[in-house]
Amino acid sequence: MQRKTTKSIAVYVISLLASVPVFSQQRDLKLWYDHPSGKVWEAALPVGNGRLAAMVYGNPEAELIRLNENTVWSGSPNRNENPHALAALPEIRQLIFAGKTKEANQLAAKNIQSEKINGMCYQPVGDLQLTFPGHEQYTGYSRELDLQTAVANTVYRVNGVKYTRQVFASIPDQAIIIRLSADKPGSITFAASVKSPQKSTVAVNGNNELVLSGISGDKDGVPGKVKFQSQIRFKTEGGTAAGSSDAIQITGANAVTVYVSIATNFVNYADISADEAKRTTAYMNKVWPKNYTALLKDHITAYQHFFNRVQLDLGSTDSIKNPTDIRVRDFAHGNDPQLVALYFQFGRYLLIAASQPGGQPANLQGIWNPLMNPPWGSKYTININTEMNYWPAEEANLTEMHEPLVQMVKDLSVTGRETAKTMYGAGGWVTHHNTDLWRITGPVDPIYYGMWPMGGAWLSRHLWEKYAFSGDKKYLQTVYPALKGAAEFYLDFLVEEPEHKWLVVAPSMSPENSPKAHPGESITAGATMDNQLVFDLFSNTIHAAEALNTDKELVAKMKAARKRLPPMQVGQYGQLQEWLQDLDNPNDKHRHVSHLFGLYPANQISPYRTPQLFAAARTSLIQRGDVSTGWSMGWKVNLWARLLDGNHAWKLIKDQLTPAGVNKGENSGGGTYPNLFDAHPPFQIDGNFGCTAGICEMLLQSQDGAVHLLPALPDDWKNGRVSGLRARGGFEIKEMIWENGQLSKITIVSTLGGNLRLRVPNALKENGQLKAVSGDQLNVFFQPDETAKAEISPKANVEIDTLKETMQYDLSTKVGQVYTFTKK
Ligand code: FUC
């Protein structure tokens, strides 16, 4: 079967792109299939504009378009802290320090675990159904998601007539647009209806509008109060339209454009006083007068403003001709480097579609969910998953998409202040391992999962990272109060542990894992990840305060406390210890690799500064194994890239790009669905974003004293080219070309000026500008944190790796200047 696109789109795209240099692979950025999705949600194709989203099934006889809006969540404004925590805290700490884990666990379950409310669910709006009688038999079928235009296209023939459907979610027009056309006039006949699993009603207005009105569900005793409305209006060209009690019947039209407008009463996490019907009408009134050509043009322009910033070419083979599901089936054992570029760009596409300024952050399923009770509520799981969604935001040149997360952290810094005070008697703000639309900050789920007061520390690193890439002090000023509040919580909450007098977080855990010594009881003090998180938070807050020239006293306090945090320890198996005590089981294949947070995303473990910790981190990662849940594999791509092992990172990409269900073993089954969605399983979007970030980390790193080009290039990626990736310190790769595994050309623009230290795999031609490295690195942006401390167990046998040789250069850059260097 052949892939087809309508001529109008193809011509339009080519004309739009004419002015931009396009690599050959860029034109092949399509997911495509030779059969409909049928009933399989994970085969349908996602579109979104950050607020609205749709899954497009592409079924000829019964098109199904499942609709979402990002503020439709169960419940209403609520809080969930447990008021008994404060009184029980001293005893819980004593029990932990006395080694009485079981008793500590029981007491925390009673007094810290949420009494009732465990977070609300992200919920669907409903399903738009378009029924085409006589279209059960068809030929020439193909459907695709074109990442270049963010349009889902379906094409097929019935009785010699070619039918085309196009669906997109427009950012500028805040609507979902569906275009139905045929190459023979008068051919479009269908019935349209809408239904919802929510408490809802459907009205038909005149002959061309369906109106769905509903209210979100109750959960954990919290009444559902998000009111939503969707107006779905049909603009026919030729033919007739007629409304019945619950459907619109279109007969004999030449073409139809469907306008879908959706809105809710949600204003912010504490205010749901808006009028959803008025809002929906206002959106509809604005979009309705626009014709399809104008809508499409404005949609593509807005989308490409973000998407076109980055291009990646790893070469291509004949596999590119195959449908995407077949390419995923064959990937791990074949030779299809272009699928990596496609998957990478799909990750960027998903972030643009799921996270736009002013909206909600991408949740566990991004913005796509058909279920009233989705897995894990499709919430924000902030002990890895939500952060992972945003790992590619800066490096993959989508910093605007980071904004909804930044806003959520600001919200949590308000709601979490009361939680810090009520539950722990501490200043600043705290949040645990889950949050939701209502910005709850208390523990969620059984204590085994929920006892983790670290969400603020991890989320706050995103506030800093956005600055580290841009150097924008005005922005830093706006997030500094939240960053500072997160740090202030730990200044109060850290407690001295009796054995070494180190300052530790207690109670807490190494996310969702427990040592063999006390299975089923995760509660602990001073887990390695907690120490790294607090170290990271203090370091970032110190840098921020210094950049803004403020809070000298607080800086001194953080510096003093940072010195008293436990060191990272290398245990008896040569591993980086996961816990304060040497309790690791070398056969533990747990999906979380929390103690490697210091390696990635943080920068506390370095081949150059801390070679023993680097070797120990590597041992831990080998012991944990490769295949796991989708997001775990996505994390491991980044970790292997930070371990400068491109071949192992590549192996993980292959494991992840294996069809869901094929990978077997403990903690596994992770992989990729036909529509390239990540399989935990079930679908979770984090793995998509994690792997996208990992591909960036293989090509470019900037956390360890230099901008490191091609730090983890696999042997199989001999030749390639990338443009648009960003590095800390305001540097952007205009173009990077490598041939035979060697960097042959690099063009970089500096947006902030300052010293650019380059670390590269081979010698570059020096000129007046580029000089062999000498002395200290003067650029604060990729200056690593004050080196974290390490302690090595006498039982540990740590073999330090021999590193591949690199060359280092310094370049004094000026703002706005572009620099090009070639291989010597
Ligand atoms: C964490 C993970 C699970 C899952 C859930 C949403 O609890 O441990 O694997 O991803 O989040």
mmCIF file of N, CA and C and ligand atoms in Angstrom, residues 364 375-386 433-434 445 449 511-513 590-592 629-632 667 680-682 684 686, ligand 1:
data_model
loop_
_atom_site.group_PDB
_atom_site.id
_atom_site.type_symbol
_atom_site.label_atom_id
_atom_site.label_comp_id
_atom_site.label_asym_id
_atom_site.label_seq_id
_atom_site.Cartn_x
_atom_site.Cartn_y
_atom_site.Cartn_z
ATOM 1 N N LEU A 364 0.673 12.341 33.208
ATOM 2 C CA LEU A 364 1.228 11.001 32.979
ATOM 3 C C LEU A 364 0.953 10.479 31.563
ATOM 4 N N PRO A 375 -5.011 4.808 34.517
ATOM 5 C CA PRO A 375 -3.970 4.284 35.395
ATOM 6 C C PRO A 375 -3.286 5.424 36.157
ATOM 7 N N TRP A 376 -3.099 5.235 37.451
ATOM 8 C CA TRP A 376 -2.489 6.241 38.344
ATOM 9 C C TRP A 376 -3.158 7.606 38.206
ATOM 10 N N GLY A 377 -4.443 7.593 37.808
ATOM 11 C CA GLY A 377 -5.172 8.857 37.696
ATOM 12 C C GLY A 377 -4.667 9.764 36.585
ATOM 13 N N SER A 378 -3.697 9.271 35.795
ATOM 14 C CA SER A 378 -3.041 10.120 34.785
ATOM 15 C C SER A 378 -2.610 11.449 35.427
ATOM 16 N N LYS A 379 -2.154 11.324 36.675
ATOM 17 C CA LYS A 379 -1.799 12.525 37.459
ATOM 18 C C LYS A 379 -0.380 12.996 37.141
ATOM 19 N N TYR A 380 0.101 13.797 38.066
ATOM 20 C CA TYR A 380 1.507 14.204 38.056
ATOM 21 C C TYR A 380 2.232 13.373 39.099
ATOM 22 N N THR A 381 2.951 12.362 38.673
ATOM 23 C CA THR A 381 3.765 11.578 39.606
ATOM 24 C C THR A 381 5.130 12.241 39.605
ATOM 25 N N ILE A 382 5.472 12.858 40.750
ATOM 26 C CA ILE A 382 6.638 13.750 40.718
ATOM 27 C C ILE A 382 7.877 13.129 41.361
ATOM 28 N N ASN A 383 7.868 11.790 41.532
ATOM 29 C CA ASN A 383 9.120 11.168 41.976
ATOM 30 C C ASN A 383 9.934 10.666 40.777
ATOM 31 N N ILE A 384 9.520 10.985 39.567
ATOM 32 C CA ILE A 384 10.283 10.781 38.339
ATOM 33 C C ILE A 384 9.492 11.254 37.124
ATOM 34 N N ASN A 385 8.228 10.812 37.015
ATOM 35 C CA ASN A 385 7.522 10.848 35.735
ATOM 36 C C ASN A 385 7.279 12.251 35.185
ATOM 37 N N THR A 386 6.799 13.158 36.028
ATOM 38 C CA THR A 386 6.506 14.510 35.528
ATOM 39 C C THR A 386 7.791 15.224 35.135
ATOM 40 N N HIS A 433 4.829 12.665 46.601
ATOM 41 C CA HIS A 433 5.216 12.053 45.319
ATOM 42 C C HIS A 433 4.192 12.159 44.190
ATOM 43 N N ASN A 434 3.041 12.795 44.482
ATOM 44 C CA ASN A 434 2.024 13.012 43.441
ATOM 45 C C ASN A 434 1.393 14.371 43.634
ATOM 46 N N ASP A 445 -1.419 7.722 48.201
ATOM 47 C CA ASP A 445 -1.252 6.263 48.133
ATOM 48 C C ASP A 445 -0.723 5.702 49.461
ATOM 49 N N TYR A 449 4.578 4.099 49.143
ATOM 50 C CA TYR A 449 4.844 4.961 47.975
ATOM 51 C C TYR A 449 4.855 6.446 48.340
ATOM 52 N N PRO A 511 12.687 6.177 46.171
ATOM 53 C CA PRO A 511 11.353 5.970 45.606
ATOM 54 C C PRO A 511 10.948 4.535 45.253
ATOM 55 N N GLU A 512 9.920 4.131 45.988
ATOM 56 C CA GLU A 512 9.150 2.923 45.722
ATOM 57 C C GLU A 512 9.969 1.650 45.834
ATOM 58 N N ASN A 513 11.123 1.738 46.487
ATOM 59 C CA ASN A 513 11.963 0.561 46.663
ATOM 60 C C ASN A 513 12.243 0.371 48.145
ATOM 61 N N HIS A 590 14.863 -3.366 40.274
ATOM 62 C CA HIS A 590 13.790 -2.375 40.431
ATOM 63 C C HIS A 590 13.857 -1.297 39.340
ATOM 64 N N ARG A 591 12.663 -0.901 38.873
ATOM 65 C CA ARG A 591 12.591 0.084 37.769
ATOM 66 C C ARG A 591 13.177 1.447 38.134
ATOM 67 N N HIS A 592 13.001 1.858 39.383
ATOM 68 C CA HIS A 592 13.565 3.153 39.785
ATOM 69 C C HIS A 592 15.074 3.017 39.967
ATOM 70 N N THR A 629 10.467 -1.036 32.731
ATOM 71 C CA THR A 629 9.312 -0.263 32.262
ATOM 72 C C THR A 629 9.793 0.781 31.256
ATOM 73 N N GLY A 630 8.861 1.319 30.485
ATOM 74 C CA GLY A 630 9.236 2.276 29.439
ATOM 75 C C GLY A 630 10.052 3.448 29.970
ATOM 76 N N TRP A 631 9.551 4.086 31.023
ATOM 77 C CA TRP A 631 10.261 5.281 31.509
ATOM 78 C C TRP A 631 11.608 4.919 32.100
ATOM 79 N N SER A 632 11.689 3.735 32.692
ATOM 80 C CA SER A 632 12.972 3.325 33.286
ATOM 81 C C SER A 632 14.027 3.201 32.181
ATOM 82 N N ASN A 667 9.950 -6.794 36.100
ATOM 83 C CA ASN A 667 9.832 -5.344 35.951
ATOM 84 C C ASN A 667 9.873 -4.893 34.503
ATOM 85 N N HIS A 680 4.554 1.688 29.425
ATOM 86 C CA HIS A 680 5.145 1.367 30.748
ATOM 87 C C HIS A 680 5.259 -0.136 30.873
ATOM 88 N N PRO A 681 4.278 -0.984 30.464
ATOM 89 C CA PRO A 681 2.912 -0.677 30.094
ATOM 90 C C PRO A 681 2.062 -0.431 31.335
ATOM 91 N N PRO A 682 0.899 0.209 31.248
ATOM 92 C CA PRO A 682 0.224 0.722 30.051
ATOM 93 C C PRO A 682 0.900 1.998 29.530
ATOM 94 N N GLN A 684 2.307 5.402 29.096
ATOM 95 C CA GLN A 684 2.742 6.563 29.885
ATOM 96 C C GLN A 684 3.644 7.364 28.970
ATOM 97 N N ASP A 686 5.934 9.571 29.712
ATOM 98 C CA ASP A 686 7.271 9.914 30.208
ATOM 99 C C ASP A 686 8.399 9.245 29.427
HETATM 100 C C1 FUC B 1 5.687 5.546 39.723
HETATM 101 C C2 FUC B 1 6.359 4.368 39.085
HETATM 102 C C3 FUC B 1 5.429 3.475 38.372
HETATM 103 C C4 FUC B 1 4.508 4.289 37.497
HETATM 104 C C5 FUC B 1 3.822 5.359 38.307
HETATM 105 C C6 FUC B 1 2.956 6.259 37.496
HETATM 106 O O1 FUC B 1 4.989 5.183 40.853
HETATM 107 O O2 FUC B 1 7.035 3.610 40.039
HETATM 108 O O3 FUC B 1 6.200 2.599 37.609
HETATM 109 O O4 FUC B 1 5.253 4.891 36.476
HETATM 110 O O5 FUC B 1 4.775 6.170 38.894
#
